[in-house]
mmCIF file with all atom_site columns, C-alpha atoms in Angstrom:
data_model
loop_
_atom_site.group_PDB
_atom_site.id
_atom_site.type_symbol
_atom_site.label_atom_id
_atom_site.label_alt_id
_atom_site.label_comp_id
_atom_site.label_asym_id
_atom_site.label_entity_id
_atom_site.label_seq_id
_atom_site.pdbx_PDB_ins_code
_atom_site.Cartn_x
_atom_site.Cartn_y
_atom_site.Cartn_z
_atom_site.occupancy
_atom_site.B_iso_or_equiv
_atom_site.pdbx_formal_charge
_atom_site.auth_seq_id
_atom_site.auth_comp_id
_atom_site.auth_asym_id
_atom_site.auth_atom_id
_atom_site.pdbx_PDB_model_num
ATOM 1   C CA . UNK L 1 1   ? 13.031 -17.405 -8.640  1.00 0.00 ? 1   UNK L CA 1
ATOM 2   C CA . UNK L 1 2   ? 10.648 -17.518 -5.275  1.00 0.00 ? 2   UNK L CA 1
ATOM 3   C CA . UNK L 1 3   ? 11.752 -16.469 -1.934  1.00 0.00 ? 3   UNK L CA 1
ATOM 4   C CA . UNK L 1 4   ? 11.033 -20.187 -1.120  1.00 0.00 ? 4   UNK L CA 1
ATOM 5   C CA . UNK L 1 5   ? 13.464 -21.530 -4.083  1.00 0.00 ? 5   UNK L CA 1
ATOM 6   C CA . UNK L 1 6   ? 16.400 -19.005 -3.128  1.00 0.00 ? 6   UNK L CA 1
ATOM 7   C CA . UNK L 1 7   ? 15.990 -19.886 0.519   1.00 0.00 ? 7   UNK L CA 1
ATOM 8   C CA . UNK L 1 8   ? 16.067 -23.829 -0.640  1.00 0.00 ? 8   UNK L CA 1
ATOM 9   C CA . UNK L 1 9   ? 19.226 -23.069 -2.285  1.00 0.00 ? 9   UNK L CA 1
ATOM 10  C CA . UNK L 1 10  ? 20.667 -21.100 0.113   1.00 0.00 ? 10  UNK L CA 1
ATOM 11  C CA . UNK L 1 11  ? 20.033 -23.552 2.876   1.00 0.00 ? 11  UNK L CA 1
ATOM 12  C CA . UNK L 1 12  ? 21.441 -26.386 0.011   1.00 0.00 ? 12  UNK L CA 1
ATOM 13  C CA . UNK L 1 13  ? 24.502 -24.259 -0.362  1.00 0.00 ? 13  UNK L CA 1
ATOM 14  C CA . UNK L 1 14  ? 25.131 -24.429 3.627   1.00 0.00 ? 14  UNK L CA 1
ATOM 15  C CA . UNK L 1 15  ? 24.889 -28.486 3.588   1.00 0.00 ? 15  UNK L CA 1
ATOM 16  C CA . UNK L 1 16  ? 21.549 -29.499 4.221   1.00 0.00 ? 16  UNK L CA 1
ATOM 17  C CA . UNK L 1 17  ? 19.391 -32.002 3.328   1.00 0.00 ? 17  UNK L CA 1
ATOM 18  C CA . UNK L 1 18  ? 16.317 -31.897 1.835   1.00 0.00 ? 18  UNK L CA 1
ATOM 19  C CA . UNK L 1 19  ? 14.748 -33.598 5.102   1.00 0.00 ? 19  UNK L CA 1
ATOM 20  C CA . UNK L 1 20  ? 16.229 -30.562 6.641   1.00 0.00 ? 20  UNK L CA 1
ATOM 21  C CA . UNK L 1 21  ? 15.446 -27.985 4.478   1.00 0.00 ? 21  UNK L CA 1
ATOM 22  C CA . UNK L 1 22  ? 11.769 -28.721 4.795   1.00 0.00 ? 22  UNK L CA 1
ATOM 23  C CA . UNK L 1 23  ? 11.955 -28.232 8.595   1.00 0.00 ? 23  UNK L CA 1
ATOM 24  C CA . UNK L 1 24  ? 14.071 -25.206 8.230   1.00 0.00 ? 24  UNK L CA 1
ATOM 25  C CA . UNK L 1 25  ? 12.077 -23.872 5.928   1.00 0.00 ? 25  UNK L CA 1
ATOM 26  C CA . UNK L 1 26  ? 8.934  -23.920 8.761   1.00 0.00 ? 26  UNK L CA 1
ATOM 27  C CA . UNK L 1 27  ? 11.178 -22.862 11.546  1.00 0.00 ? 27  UNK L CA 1
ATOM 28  C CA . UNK L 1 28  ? 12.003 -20.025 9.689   1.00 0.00 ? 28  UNK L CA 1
ATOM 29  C CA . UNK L 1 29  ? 8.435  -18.799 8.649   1.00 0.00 ? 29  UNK L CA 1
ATOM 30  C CA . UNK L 1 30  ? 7.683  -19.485 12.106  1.00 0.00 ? 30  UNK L CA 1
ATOM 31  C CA . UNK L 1 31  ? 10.739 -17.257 13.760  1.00 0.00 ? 31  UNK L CA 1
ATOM 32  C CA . UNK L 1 32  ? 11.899 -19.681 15.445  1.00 0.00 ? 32  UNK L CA 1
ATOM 33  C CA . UNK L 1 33  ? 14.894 -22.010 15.756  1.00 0.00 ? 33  UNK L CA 1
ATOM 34  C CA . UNK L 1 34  ? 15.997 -25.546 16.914  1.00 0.00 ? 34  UNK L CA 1
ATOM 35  C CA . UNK L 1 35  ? 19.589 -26.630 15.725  1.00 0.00 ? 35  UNK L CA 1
ATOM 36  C CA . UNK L 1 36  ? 19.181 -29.787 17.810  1.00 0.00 ? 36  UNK L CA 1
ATOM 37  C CA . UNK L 1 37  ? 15.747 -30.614 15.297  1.00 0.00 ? 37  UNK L CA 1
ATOM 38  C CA . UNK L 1 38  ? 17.450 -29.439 11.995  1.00 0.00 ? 38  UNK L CA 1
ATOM 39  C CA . UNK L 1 39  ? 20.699 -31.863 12.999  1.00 0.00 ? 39  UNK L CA 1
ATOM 40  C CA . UNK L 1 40  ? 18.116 -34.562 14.109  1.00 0.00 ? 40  UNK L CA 1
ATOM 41  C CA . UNK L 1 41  ? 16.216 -34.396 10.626  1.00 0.00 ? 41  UNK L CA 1
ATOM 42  C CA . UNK L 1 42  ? 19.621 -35.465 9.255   1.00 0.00 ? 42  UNK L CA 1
ATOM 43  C CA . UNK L 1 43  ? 18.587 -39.371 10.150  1.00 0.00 ? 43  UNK L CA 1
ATOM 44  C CA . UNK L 1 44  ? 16.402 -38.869 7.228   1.00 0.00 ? 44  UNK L CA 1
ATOM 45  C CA . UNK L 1 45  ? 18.764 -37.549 4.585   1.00 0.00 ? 45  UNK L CA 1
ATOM 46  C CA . UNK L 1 46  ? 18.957 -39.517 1.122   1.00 0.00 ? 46  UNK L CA 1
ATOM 47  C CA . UNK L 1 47  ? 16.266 -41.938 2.142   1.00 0.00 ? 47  UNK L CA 1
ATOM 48  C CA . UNK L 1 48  ? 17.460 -42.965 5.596   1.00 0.00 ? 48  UNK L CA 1
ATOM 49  C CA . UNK L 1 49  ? 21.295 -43.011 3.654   1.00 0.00 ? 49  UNK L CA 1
ATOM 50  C CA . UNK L 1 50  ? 19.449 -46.098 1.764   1.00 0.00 ? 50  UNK L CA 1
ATOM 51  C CA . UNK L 1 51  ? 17.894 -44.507 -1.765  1.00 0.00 ? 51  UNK L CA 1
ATOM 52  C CA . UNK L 1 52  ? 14.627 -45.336 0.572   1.00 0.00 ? 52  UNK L CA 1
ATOM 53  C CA . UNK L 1 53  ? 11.401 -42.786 1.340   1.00 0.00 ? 53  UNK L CA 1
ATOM 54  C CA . UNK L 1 54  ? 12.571 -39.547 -0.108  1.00 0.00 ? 54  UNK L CA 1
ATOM 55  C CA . UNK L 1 55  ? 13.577 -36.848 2.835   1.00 0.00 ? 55  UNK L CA 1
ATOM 56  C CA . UNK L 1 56  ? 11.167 -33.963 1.207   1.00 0.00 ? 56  UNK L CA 1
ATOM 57  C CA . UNK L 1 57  ? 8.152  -36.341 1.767   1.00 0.00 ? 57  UNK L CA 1
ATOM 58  C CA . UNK L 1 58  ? 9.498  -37.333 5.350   1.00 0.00 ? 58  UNK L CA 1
ATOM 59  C CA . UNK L 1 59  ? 10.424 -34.153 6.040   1.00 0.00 ? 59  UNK L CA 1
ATOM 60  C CA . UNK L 1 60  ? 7.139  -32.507 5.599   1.00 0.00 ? 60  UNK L CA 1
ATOM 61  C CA . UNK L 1 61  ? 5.732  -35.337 7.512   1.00 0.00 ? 61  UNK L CA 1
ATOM 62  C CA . UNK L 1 62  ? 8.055  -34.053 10.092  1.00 0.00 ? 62  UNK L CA 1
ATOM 63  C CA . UNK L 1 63  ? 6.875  -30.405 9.630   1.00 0.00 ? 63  UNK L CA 1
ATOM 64  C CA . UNK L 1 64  ? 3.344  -30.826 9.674   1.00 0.00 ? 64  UNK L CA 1
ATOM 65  C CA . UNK L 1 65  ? 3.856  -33.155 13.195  1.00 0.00 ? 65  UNK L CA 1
ATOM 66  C CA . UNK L 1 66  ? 5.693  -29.735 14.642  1.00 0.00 ? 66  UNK L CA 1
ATOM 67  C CA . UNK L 1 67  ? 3.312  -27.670 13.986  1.00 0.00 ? 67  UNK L CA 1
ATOM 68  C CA . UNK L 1 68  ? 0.316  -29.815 14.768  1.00 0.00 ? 68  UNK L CA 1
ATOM 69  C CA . UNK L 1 69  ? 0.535  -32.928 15.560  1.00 0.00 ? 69  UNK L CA 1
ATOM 70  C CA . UNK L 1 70  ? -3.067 -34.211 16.015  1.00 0.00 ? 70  UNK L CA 1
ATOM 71  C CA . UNK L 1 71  ? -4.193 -33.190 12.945  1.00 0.00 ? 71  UNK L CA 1
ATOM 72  C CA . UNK L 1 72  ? -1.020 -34.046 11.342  1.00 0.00 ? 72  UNK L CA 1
ATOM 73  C CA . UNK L 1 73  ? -1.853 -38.135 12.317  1.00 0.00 ? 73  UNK L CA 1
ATOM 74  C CA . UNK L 1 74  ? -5.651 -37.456 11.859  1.00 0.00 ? 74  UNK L CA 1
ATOM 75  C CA . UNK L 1 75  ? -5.167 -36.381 8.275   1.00 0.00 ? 75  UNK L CA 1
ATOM 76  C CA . UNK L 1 76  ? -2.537 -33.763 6.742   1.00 0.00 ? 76  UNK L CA 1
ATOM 77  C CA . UNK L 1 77  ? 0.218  -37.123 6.151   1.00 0.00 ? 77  UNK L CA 1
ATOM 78  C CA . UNK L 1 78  ? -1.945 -39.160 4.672   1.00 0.00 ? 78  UNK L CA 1
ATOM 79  C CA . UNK L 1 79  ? -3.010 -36.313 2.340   1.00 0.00 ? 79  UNK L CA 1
ATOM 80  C CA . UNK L 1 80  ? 0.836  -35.122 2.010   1.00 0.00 ? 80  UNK L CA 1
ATOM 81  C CA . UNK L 1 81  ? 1.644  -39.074 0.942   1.00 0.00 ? 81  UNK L CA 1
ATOM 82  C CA . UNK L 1 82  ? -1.648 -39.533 -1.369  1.00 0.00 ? 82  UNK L CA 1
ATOM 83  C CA . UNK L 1 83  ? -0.689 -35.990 -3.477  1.00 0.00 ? 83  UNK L CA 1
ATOM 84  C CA . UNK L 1 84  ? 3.396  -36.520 -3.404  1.00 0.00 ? 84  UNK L CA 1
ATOM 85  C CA . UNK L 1 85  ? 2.546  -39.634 -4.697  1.00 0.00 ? 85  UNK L CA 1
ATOM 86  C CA . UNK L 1 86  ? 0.087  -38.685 -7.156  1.00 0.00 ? 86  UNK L CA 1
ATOM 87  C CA . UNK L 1 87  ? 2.487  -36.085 -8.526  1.00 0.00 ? 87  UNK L CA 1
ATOM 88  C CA . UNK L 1 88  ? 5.973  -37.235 -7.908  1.00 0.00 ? 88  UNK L CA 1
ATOM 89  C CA . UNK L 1 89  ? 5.346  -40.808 -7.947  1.00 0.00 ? 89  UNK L CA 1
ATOM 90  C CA . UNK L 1 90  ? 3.723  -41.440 -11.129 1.00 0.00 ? 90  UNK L CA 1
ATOM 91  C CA . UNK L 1 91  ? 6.487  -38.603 -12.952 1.00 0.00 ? 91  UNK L CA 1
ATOM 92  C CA . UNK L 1 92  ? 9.779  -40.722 -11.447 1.00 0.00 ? 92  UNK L CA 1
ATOM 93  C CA . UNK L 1 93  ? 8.405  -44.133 -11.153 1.00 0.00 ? 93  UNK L CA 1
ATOM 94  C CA . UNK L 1 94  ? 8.279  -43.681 -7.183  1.00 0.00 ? 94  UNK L CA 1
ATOM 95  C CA . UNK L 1 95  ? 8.852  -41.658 -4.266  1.00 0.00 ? 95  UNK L CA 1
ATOM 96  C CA . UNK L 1 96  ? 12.225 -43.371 -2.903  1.00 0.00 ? 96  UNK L CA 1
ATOM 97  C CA . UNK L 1 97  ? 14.999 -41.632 -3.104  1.00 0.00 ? 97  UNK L CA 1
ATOM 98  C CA . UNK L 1 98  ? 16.753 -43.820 -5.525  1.00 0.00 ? 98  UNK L CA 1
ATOM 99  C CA . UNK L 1 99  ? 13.513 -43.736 -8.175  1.00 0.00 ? 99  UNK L CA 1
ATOM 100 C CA . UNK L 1 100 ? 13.937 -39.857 -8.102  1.00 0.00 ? 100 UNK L CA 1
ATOM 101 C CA . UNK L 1 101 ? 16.982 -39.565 -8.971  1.00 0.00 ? 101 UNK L CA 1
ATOM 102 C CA . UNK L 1 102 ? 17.054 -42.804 -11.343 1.00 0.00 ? 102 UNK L CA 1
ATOM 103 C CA . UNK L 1 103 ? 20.597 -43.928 -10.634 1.00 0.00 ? 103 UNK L CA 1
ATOM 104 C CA . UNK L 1 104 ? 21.921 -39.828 -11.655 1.00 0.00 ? 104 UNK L CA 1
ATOM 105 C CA . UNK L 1 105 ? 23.035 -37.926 -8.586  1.00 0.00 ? 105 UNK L CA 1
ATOM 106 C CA . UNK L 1 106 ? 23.041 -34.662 -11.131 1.00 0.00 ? 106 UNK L CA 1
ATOM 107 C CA . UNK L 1 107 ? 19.096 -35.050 -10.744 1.00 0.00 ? 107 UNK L CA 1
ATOM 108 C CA . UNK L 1 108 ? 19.780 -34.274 -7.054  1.00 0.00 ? 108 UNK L CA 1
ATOM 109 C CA . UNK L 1 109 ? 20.572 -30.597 -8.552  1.00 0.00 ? 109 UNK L CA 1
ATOM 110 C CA . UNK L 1 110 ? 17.806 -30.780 -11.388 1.00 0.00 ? 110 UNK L CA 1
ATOM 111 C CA . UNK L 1 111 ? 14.999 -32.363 -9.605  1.00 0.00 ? 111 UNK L CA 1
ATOM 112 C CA . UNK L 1 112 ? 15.154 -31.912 -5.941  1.00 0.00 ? 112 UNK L CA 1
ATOM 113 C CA . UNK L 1 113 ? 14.588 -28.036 -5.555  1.00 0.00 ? 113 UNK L CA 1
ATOM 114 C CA . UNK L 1 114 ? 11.211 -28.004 -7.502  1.00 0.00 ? 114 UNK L CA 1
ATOM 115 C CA . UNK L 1 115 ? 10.097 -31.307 -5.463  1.00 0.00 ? 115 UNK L CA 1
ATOM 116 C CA . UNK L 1 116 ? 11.165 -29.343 -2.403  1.00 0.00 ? 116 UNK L CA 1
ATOM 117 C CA . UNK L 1 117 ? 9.609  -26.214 -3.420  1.00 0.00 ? 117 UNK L CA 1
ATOM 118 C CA . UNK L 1 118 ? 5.882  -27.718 -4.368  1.00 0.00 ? 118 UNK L CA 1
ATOM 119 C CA . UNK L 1 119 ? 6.300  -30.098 -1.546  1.00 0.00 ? 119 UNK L CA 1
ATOM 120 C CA . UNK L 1 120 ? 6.572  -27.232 1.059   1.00 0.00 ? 120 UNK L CA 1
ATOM 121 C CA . UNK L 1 121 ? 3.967  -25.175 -0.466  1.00 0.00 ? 121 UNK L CA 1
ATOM 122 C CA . UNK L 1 122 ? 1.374  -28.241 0.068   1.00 0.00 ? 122 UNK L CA 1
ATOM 123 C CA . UNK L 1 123 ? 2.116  -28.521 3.608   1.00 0.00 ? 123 UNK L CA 1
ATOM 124 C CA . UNK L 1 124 ? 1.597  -24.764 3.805   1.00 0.00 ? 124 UNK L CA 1
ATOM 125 C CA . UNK L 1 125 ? -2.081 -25.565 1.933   1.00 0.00 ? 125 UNK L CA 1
ATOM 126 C CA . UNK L 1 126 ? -2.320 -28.367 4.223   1.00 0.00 ? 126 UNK L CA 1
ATOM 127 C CA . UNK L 1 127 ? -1.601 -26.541 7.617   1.00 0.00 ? 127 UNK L CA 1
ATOM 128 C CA . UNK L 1 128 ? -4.060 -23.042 6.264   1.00 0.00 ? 128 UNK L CA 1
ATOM 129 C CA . UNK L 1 129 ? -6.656 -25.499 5.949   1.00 0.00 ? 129 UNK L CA 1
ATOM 130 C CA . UNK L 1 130 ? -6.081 -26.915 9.790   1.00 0.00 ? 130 UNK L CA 1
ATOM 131 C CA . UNK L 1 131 ? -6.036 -23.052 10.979  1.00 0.00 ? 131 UNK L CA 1
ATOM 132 C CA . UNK L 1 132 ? -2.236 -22.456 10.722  1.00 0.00 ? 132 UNK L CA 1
ATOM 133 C CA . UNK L 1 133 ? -0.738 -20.065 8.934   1.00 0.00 ? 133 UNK L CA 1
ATOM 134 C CA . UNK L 1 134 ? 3.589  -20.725 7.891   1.00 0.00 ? 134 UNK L CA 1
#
């Protein structure tokens, strides 16, 4: 198990989202903190609470906006949407909430932490190639 997994699941144990989780995740690896952000990210939990977007991929939207926004809109979402697509869209028929976990919330517990996991580490990619280093 990676730092990054056990931190997912430690962060999982304490009631967040995956929405959350993503942000926390970059908060964390930056040393910083912002409870009002982490409880604001909670909008975006379980697809907006509608099996909608999933709350990794809007999370690390979210991430890669706080740590640099411009390049974040120029390019790093549209990249972030094109591969979670690519790799989590084609395996589970889409990337809403609901297609992910096809109708099972036990794939919440089977799924979700390797989609988080891969999902962070690609916004890490992203943001090293833009100069930043999480």
């Amino acid at each position: 198990m990676t730092n990054t997994s056990k931190e997912i699941a430690r962060l999982n144990a304490q009631g967040y989202c995956c929405s959350q989780i993503m942000v926390a995740l970059a908060l964390d690896a930056l040393e910083d903190e912002n409870p009002e952000l982490i409880d604001a990210m909670r909008g975006l939990c379980k697809g907006l609470y509608s099996g909608l977007v999933c709350g990794t991929l809007a999370g690390g939207a979210c991430l890669l906006s706080m740590v640099d926004p411009r390049a974040a809109e120029e390019h790093m979402i549209a990249r972030l949407v094109e591969w979670f697509e690519m790799t989590f869209g084609s395996a589970y028929g889409g990337v809403t909430c609901a297609k992910i976990l096809d109708d099972n919330p036990m794939n919440r517990y089977e799924r979700c932490p390797g989609i988080l996991e891969q999902t962070y580490e690609k916004c890490r990619e992203l943001l090293a190639e833009a100069g930043h280093a999480i």
